[in-house]
PDB file of C-alpha atoms in Angstrom:
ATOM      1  CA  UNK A  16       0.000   0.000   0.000  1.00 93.00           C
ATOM      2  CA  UNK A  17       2.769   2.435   0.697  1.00 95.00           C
ATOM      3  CA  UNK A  18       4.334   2.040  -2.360  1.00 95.00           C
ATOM      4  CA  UNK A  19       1.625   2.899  -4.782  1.00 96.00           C
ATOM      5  CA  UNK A  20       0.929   5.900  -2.453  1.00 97.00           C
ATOM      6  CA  UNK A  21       4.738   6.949  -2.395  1.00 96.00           C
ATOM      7  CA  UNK A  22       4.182   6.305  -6.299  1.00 96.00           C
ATOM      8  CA  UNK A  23       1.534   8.881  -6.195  1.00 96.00           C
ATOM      9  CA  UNK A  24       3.544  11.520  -3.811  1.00 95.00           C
ATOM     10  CA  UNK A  25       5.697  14.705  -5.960  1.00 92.00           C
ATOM     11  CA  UNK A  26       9.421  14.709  -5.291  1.00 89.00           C
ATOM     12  CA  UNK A  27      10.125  17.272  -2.294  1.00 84.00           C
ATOM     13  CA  UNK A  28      13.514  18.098  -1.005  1.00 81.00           C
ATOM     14  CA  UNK A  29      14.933  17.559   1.953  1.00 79.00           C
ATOM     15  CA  UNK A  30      14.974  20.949   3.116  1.00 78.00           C
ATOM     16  CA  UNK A  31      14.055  24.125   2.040  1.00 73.00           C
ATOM     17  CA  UNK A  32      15.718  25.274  -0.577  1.00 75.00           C
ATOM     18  CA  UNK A  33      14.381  29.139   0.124  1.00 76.00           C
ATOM     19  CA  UNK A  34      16.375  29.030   3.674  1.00 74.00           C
ATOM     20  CA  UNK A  35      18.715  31.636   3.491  1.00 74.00           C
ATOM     21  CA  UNK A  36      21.267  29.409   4.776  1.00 71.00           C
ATOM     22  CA  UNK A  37      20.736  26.173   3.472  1.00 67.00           C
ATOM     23  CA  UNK A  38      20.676  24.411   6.674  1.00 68.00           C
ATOM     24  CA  UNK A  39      16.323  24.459   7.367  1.00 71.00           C
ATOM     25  CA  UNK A  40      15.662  21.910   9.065  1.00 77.00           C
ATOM     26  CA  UNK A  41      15.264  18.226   7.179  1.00 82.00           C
ATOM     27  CA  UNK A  42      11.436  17.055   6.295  1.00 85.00           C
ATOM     28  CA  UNK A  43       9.557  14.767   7.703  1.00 90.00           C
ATOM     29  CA  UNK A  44       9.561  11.449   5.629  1.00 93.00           C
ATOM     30  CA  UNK A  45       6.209  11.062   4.477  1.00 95.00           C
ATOM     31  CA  UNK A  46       6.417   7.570   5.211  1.00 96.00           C
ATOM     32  CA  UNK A  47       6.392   8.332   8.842  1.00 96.00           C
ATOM     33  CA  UNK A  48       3.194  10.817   8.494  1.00 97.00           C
ATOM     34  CA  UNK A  49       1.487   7.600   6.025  1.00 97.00           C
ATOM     35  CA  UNK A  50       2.024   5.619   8.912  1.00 97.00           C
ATOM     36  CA  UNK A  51       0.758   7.942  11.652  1.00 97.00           C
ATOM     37  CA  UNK A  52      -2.564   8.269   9.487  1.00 97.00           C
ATOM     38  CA  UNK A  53      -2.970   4.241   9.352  1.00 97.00           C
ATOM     39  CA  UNK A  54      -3.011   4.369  13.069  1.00 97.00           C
ATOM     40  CA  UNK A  55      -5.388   7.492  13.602  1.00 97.00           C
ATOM     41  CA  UNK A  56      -7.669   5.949  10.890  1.00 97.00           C
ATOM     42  CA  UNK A  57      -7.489   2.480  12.688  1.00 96.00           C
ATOM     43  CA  UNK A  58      -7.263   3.016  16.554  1.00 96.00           C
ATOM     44  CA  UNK A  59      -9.597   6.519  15.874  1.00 94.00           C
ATOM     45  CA  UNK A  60      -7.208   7.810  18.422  1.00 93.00           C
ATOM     46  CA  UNK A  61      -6.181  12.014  18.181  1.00 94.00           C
ATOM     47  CA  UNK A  62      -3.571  13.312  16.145  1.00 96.00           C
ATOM     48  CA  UNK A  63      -1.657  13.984  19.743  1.00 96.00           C
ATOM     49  CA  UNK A  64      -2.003  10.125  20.706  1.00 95.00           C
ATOM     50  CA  UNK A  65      -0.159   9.428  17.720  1.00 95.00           C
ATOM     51  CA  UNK A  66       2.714  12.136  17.701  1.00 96.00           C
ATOM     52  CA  UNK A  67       5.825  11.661  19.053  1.00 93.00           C
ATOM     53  CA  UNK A  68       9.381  13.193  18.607  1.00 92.00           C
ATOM     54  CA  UNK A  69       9.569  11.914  14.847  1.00 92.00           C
ATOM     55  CA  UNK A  70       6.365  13.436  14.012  1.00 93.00           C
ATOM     56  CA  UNK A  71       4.401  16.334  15.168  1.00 94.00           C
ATOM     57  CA  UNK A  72       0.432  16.844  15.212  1.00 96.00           C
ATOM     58  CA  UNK A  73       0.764  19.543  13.597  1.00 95.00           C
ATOM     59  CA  UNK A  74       2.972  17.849  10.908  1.00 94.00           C
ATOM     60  CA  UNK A  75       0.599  14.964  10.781  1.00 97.00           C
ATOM     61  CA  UNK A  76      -2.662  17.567  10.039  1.00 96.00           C
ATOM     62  CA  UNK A  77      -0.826  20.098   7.487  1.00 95.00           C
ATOM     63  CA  UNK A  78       1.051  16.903   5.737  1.00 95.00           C
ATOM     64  CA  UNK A  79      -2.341  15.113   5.327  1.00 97.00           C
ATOM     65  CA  UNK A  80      -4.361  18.257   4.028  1.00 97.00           C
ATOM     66  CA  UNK A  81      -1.097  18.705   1.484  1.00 96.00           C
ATOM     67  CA  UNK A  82      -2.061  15.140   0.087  1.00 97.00           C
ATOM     68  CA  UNK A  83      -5.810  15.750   0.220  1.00 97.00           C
ATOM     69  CA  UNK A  84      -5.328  18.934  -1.807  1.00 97.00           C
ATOM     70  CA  UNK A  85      -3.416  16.529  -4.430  1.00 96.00           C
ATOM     71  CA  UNK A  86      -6.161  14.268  -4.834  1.00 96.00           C
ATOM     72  CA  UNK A  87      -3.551  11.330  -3.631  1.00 97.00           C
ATOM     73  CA  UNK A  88      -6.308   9.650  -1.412  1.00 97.00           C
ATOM     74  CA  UNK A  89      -8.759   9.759  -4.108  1.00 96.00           C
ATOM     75  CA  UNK A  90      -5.761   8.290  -6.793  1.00 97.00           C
ATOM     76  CA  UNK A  91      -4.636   5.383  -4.503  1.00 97.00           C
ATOM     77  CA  UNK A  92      -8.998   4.312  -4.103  1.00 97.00           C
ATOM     78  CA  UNK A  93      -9.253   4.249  -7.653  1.00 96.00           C
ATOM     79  CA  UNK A  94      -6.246   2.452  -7.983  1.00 97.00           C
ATOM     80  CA  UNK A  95      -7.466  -0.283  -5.934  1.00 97.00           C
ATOM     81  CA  UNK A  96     -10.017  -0.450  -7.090  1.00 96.00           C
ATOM     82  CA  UNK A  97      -8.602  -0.939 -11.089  1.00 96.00           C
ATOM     83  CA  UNK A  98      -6.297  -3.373 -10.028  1.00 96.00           C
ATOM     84  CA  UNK A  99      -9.368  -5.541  -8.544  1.00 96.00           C
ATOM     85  CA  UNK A 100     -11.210  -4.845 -11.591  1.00 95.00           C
ATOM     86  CA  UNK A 101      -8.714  -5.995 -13.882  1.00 94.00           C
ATOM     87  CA  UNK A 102      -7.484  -8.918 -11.704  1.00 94.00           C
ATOM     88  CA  UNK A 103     -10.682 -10.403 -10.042  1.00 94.00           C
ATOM     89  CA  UNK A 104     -13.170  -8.659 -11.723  1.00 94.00           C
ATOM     90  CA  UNK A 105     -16.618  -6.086 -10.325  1.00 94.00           C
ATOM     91  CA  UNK A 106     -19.691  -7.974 -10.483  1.00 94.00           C
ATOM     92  CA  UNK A 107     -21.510  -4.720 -11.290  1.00 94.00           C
ATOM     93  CA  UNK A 108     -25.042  -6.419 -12.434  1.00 94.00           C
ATOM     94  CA  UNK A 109     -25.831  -6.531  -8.922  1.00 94.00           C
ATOM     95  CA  UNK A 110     -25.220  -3.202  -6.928  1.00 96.00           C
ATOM     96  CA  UNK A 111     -26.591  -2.906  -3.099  1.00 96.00           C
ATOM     97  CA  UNK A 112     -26.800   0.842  -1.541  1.00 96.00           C
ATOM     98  CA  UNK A 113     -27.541   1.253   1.970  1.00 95.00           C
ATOM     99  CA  UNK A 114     -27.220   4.053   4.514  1.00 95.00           C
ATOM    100  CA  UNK A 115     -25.266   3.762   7.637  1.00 95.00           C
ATOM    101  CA  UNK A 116     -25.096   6.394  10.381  1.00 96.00           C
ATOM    102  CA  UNK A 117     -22.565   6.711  12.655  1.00 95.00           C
ATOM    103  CA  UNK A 118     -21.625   9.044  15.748  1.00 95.00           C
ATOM    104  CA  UNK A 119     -19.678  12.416  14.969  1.00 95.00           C
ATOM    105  CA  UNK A 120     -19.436  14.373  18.538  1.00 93.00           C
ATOM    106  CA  UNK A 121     -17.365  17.249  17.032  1.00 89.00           C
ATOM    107  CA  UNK A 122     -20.385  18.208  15.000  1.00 91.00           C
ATOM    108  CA  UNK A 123     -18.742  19.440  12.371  1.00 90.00           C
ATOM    109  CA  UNK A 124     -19.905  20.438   7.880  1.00 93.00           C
ATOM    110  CA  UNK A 125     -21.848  17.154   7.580  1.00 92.00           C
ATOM    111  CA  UNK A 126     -22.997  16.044  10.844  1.00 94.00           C
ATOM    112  CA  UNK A 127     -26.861  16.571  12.153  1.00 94.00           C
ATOM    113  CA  UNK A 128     -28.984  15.117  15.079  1.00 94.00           C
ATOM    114  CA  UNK A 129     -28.724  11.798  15.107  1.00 94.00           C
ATOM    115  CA  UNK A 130     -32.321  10.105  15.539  1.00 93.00           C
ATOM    116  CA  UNK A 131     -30.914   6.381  16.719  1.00 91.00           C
ATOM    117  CA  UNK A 132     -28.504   8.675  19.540  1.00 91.00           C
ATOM    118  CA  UNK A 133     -30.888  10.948  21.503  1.00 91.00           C
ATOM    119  CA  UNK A 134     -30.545  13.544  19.015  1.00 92.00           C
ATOM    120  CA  UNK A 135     -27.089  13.493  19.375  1.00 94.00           C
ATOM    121  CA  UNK A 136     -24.281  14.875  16.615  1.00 95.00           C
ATOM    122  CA  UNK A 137     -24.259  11.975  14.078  1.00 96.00           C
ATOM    123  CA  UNK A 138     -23.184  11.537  10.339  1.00 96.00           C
ATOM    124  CA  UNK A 139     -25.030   9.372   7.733  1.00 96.00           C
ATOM    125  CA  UNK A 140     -23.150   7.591   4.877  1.00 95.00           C
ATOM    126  CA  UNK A 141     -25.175   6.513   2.058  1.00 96.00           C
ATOM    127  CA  UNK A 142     -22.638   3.476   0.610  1.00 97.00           C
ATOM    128  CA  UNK A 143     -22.761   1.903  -3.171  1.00 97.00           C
ATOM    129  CA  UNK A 144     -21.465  -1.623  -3.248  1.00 97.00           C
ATOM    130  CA  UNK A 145     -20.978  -4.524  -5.812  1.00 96.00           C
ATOM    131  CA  UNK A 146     -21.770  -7.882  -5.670  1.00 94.00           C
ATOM    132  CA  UNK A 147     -19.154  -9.279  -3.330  1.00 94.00           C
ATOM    133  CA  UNK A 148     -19.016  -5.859  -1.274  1.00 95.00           C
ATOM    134  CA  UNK A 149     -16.113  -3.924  -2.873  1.00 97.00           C
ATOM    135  CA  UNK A 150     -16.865   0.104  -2.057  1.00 97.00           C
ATOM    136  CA  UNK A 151     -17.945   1.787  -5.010  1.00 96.00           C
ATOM    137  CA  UNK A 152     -18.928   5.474  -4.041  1.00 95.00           C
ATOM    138  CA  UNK A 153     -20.322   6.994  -1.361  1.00 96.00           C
ATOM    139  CA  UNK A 154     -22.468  10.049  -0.066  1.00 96.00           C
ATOM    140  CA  UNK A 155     -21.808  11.928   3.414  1.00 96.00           C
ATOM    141  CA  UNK A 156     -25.050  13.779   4.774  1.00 96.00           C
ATOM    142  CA  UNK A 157     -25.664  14.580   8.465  1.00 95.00           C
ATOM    143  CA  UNK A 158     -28.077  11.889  10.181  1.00 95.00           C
ATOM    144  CA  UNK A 159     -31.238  13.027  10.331  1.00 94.00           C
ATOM    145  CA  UNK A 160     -31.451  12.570   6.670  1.00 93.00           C
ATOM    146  CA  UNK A 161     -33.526   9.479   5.400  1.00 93.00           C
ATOM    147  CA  UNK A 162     -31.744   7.152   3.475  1.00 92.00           C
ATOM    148  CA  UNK A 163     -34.583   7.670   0.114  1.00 93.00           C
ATOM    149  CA  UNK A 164     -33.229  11.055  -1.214  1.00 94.00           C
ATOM    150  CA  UNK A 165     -29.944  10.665  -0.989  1.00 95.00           C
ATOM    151  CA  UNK A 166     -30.078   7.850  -3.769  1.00 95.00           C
ATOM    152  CA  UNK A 167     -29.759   9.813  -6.373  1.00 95.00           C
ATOM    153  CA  UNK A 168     -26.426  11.459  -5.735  1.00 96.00           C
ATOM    154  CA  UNK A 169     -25.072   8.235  -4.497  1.00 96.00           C
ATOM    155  CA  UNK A 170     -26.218   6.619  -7.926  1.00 95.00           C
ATOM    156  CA  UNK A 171     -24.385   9.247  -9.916  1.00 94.00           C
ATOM    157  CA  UNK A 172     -20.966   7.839  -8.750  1.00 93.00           C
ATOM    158  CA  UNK A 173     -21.712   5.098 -11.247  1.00 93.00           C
ATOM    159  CA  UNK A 174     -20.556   8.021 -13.624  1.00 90.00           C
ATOM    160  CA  UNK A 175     -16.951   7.714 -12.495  1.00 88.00           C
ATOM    161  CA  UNK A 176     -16.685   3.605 -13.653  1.00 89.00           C
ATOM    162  CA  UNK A 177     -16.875   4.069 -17.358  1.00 85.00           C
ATOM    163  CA  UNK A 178     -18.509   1.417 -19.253  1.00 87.00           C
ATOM    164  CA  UNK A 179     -21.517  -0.659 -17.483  1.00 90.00           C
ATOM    165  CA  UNK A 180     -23.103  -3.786 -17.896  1.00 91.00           C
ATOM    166  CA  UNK A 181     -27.062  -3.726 -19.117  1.00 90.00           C
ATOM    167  CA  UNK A 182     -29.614  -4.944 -16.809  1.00 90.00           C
ATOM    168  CA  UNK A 183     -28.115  -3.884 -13.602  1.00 94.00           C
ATOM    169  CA  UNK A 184     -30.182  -4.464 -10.538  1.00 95.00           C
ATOM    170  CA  UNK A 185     -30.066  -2.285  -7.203  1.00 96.00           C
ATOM    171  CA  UNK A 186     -31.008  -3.920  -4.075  1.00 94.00           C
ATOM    172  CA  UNK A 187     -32.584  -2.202  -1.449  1.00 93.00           C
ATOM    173  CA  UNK A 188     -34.061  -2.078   1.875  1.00 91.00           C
ATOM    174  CA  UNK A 189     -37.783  -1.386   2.542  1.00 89.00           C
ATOM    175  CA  UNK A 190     -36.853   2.472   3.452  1.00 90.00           C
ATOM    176  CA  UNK A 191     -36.438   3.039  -0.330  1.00 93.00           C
ATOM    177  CA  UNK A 192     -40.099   1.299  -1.060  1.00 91.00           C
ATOM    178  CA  UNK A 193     -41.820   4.130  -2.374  1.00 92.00           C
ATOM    179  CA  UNK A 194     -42.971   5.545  -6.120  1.00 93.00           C
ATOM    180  CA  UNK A 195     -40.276   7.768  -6.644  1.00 94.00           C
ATOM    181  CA  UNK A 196     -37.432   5.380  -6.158  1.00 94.00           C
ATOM    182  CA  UNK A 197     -39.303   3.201  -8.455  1.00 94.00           C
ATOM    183  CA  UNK A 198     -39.498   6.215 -11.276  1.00 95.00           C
ATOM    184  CA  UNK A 199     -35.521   7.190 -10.263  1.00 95.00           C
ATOM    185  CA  UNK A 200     -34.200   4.150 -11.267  1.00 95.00           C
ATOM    186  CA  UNK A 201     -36.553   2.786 -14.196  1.00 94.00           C
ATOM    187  CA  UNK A 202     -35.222   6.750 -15.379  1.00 94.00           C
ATOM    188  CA  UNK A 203     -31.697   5.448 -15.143  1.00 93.00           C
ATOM    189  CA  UNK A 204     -32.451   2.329 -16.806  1.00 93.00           C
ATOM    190  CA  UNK A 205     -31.835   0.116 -13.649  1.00 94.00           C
ATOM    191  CA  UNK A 206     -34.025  -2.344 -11.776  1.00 93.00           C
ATOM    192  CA  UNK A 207     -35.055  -2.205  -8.543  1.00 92.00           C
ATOM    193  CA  UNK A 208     -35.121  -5.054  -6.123  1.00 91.00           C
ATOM    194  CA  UNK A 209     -36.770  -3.360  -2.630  1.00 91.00           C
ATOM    195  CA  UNK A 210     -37.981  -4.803   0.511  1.00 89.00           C
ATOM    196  CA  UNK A 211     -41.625  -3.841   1.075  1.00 88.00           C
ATOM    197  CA  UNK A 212     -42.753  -2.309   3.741  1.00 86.00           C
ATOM    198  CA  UNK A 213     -44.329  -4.375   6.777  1.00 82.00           C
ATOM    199  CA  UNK A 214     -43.441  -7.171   5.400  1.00 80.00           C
ATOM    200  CA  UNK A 215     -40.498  -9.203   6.711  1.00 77.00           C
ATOM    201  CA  UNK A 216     -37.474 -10.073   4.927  1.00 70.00           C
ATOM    202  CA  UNK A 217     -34.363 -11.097   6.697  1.00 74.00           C
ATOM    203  CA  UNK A 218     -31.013  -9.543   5.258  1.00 71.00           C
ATOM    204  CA  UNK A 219     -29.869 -13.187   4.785  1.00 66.00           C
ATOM    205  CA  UNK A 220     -32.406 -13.874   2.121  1.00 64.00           C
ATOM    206  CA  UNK A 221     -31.445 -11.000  -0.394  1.00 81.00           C
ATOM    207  CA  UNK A 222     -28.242  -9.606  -1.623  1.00 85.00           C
ATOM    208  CA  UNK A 223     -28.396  -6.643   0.376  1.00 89.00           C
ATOM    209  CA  UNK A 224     -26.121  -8.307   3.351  1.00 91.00           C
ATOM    210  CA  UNK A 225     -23.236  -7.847   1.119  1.00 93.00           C
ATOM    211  CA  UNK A 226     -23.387  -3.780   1.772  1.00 95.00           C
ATOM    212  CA  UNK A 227     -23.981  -4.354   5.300  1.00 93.00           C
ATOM    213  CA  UNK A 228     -20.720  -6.122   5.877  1.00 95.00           C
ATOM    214  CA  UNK A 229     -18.516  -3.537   4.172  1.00 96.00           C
ATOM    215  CA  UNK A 230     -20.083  -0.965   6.592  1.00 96.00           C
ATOM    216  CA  UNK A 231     -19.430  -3.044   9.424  1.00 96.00           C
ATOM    217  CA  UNK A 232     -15.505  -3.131   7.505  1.00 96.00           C
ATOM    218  CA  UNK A 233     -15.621   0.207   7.741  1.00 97.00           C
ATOM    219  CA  UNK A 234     -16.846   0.862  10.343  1.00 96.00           C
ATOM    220  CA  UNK A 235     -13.987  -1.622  11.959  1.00 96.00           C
ATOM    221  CA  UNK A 236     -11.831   1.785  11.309  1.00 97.00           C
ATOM    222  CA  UNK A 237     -12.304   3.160  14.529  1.00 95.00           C
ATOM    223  CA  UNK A 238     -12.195   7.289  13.148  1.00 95.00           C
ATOM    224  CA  UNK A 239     -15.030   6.685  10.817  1.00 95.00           C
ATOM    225  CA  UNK A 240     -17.331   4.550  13.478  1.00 94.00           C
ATOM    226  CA  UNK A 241     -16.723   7.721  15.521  1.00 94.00           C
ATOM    227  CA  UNK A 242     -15.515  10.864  13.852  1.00 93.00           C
ATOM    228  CA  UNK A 243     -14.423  13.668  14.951  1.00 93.00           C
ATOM    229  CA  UNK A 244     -12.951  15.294  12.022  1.00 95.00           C
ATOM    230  CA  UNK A 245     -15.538  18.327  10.936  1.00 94.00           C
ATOM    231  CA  UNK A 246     -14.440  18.988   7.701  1.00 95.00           C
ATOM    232  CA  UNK A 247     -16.402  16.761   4.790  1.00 96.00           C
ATOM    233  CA  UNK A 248     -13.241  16.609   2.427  1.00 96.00           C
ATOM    234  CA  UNK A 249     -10.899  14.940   6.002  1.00 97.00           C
ATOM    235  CA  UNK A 250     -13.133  12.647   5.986  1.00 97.00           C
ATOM    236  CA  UNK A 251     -13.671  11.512   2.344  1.00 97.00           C
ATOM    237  CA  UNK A 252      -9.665  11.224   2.185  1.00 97.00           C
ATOM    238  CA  UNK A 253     -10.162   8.427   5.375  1.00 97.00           C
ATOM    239  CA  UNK A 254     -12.923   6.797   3.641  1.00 97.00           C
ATOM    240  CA  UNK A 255     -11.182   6.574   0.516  1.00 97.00           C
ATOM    241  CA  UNK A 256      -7.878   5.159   2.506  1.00 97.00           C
ATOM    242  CA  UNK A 257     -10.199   2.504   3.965  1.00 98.00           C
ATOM    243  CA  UNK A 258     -11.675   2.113   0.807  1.00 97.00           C
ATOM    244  CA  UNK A 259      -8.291   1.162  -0.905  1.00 98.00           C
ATOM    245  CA  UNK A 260      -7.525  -0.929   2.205  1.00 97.00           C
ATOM    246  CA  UNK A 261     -11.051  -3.427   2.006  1.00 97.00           C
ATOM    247  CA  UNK A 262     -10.281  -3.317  -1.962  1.00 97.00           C
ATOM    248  CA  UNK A 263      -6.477  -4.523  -1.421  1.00 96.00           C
ATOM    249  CA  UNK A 264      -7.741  -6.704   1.300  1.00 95.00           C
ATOM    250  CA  UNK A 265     -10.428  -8.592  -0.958  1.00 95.00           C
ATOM    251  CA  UNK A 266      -8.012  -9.079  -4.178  1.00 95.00           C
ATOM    252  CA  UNK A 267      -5.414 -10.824  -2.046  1.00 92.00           C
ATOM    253  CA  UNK A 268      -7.755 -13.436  -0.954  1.00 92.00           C
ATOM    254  CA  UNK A 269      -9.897 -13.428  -4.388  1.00 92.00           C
ATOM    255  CA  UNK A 270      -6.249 -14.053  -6.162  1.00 91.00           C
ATOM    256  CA  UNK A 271      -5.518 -16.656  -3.768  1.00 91.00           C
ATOM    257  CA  UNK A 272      -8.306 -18.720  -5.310  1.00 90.00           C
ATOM    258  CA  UNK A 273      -7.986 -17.462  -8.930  1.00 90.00           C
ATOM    259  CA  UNK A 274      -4.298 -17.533  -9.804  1.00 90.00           C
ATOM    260  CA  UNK A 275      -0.909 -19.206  -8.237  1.00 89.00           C
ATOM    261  CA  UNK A 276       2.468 -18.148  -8.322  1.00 85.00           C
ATOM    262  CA  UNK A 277       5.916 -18.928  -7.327  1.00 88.00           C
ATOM    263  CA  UNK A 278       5.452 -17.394  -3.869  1.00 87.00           C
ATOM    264  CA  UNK A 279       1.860 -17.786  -2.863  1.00 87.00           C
ATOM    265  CA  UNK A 280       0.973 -18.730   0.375  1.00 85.00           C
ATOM    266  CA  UNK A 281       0.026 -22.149   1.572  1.00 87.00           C
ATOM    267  CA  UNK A 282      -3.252 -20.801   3.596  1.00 86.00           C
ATOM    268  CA  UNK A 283      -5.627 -18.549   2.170  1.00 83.00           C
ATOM    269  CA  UNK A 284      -4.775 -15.021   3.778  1.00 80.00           C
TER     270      UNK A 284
END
């Protein structure tokens, strides 16, 4: 994982080449800061937990905005998520979106009054999977949104995959059953496969428990089950980090199955 991101990463020097003297004091390896992030995105611990005397907080925060304002986060997801395309393959007839909300006590650009936390600051994320649960795009609101209108947007990340297979079929739960989901997606060419309302349907029965095992992997990270970043782009730069991490994750074990080589492993990983 650190490679590709290094890969992705502008040459700096050193030091600062402005420094009148030419003896600023050296950078920070960003490998040290890249590892510093794993932790606070793991443990959901502060940046202070995490600092010590190779790396500052303040280091840590300006050195991951730097990469944010790059788009590196965003490269190293779709990366991933290429390689598992091209390796394994997405099963993108079958798509599952779901919304999961989770606590965010800083408040903070997307967060809203949670109504599953006493009206608490929460954050809702309205998640796009394929078949086998591989993150596909995702929608931040605050959580006292319902999970029916933010379908749209969260369908529109489709746009970013290129070419699509016909007859594509979106699973969802019975807080989508209504007309206008119905007219969204026979718009967009899809079908819909939605739990009804009042009637009982375990999770185990559809295709829909694929999405609700990637939010319990992401949710696993500890800083997006409870966030307390406030700004919306922080914490689309974790998500897509975790993102590239489940996607990485899931090729190594699909591969395992699908291929062999000189120094594969004797267990599955």
């Amino acid at each position: 994982m650190w490679d590709q991101f290094a890969a992705l990463l502008p040459v700096r020097p050193a030091t600062d080449p402005s420094h009148p003297l030419g003896c600023h004091r050296r950078r920070i390896a960003d490998r040290i800061v890249f590892d510093k992030l794993l932790q606070v995105l793991r443990f959901g611990c502060s940046y202070e937990a995490v600092a010590d005397s190779t790396c500052s907080a303040t280091t840590i925060r300006n050195r991951r905005d730097e990469w944010i304002n790059l788009g590196v986060f965003a490269q190293l997801k779709a990366i991933a998520l290429d390689a598992y395309d091209r390796i394994v393959g997405l099963l993108l007839d079958n798509l599952a979106i779901d919304g999961c909300i989770t606590k965010a006590p800083g408040g903070g650009e997307i967060a809203g009054r949670s109504p599953v936390d006493r009206g608490k600051q929460g954050m809702k994320r309205s998640l796009m999977i394929e078949a086998r649960g591989i993150p596909l795009g995702r929608v931040l609101a605050g959580a006292n949104r319902h999970d029916s209108p933010l379908l749209e947007p969260t369908l529109d990340r489709l746009d970013d995959l290129g070419q699509l297979p016909d007859g594509i079929t979106v699973h969802l739960d019975a807080g989508y059953d209504s007309a206008a989901t119905r007219d969204l997606l026979a718009g967009r060419g899809l079908t819909g496969e939605i739990a009804r309302k009042g009637v009982k349907a375990p999770v185990q029965a559809t295709k829909r428990w694929h999405v609700e095992r990637t939010n319990a992997w992401h949710n696993a990270f500890n800083r997006l089950q409870r966030c307390y970043e406030r700004k919306e782009s922080v914490i689309h730069a974790y998500l897509d980090l975790a993102d590239a991490i489940i996607t990485a994750r899931s090729l190594i074990r699909q591969a395992w199955t699908l291929y062999r080589w000189d120094t594969r492993p004797t267990r599955r990983p």
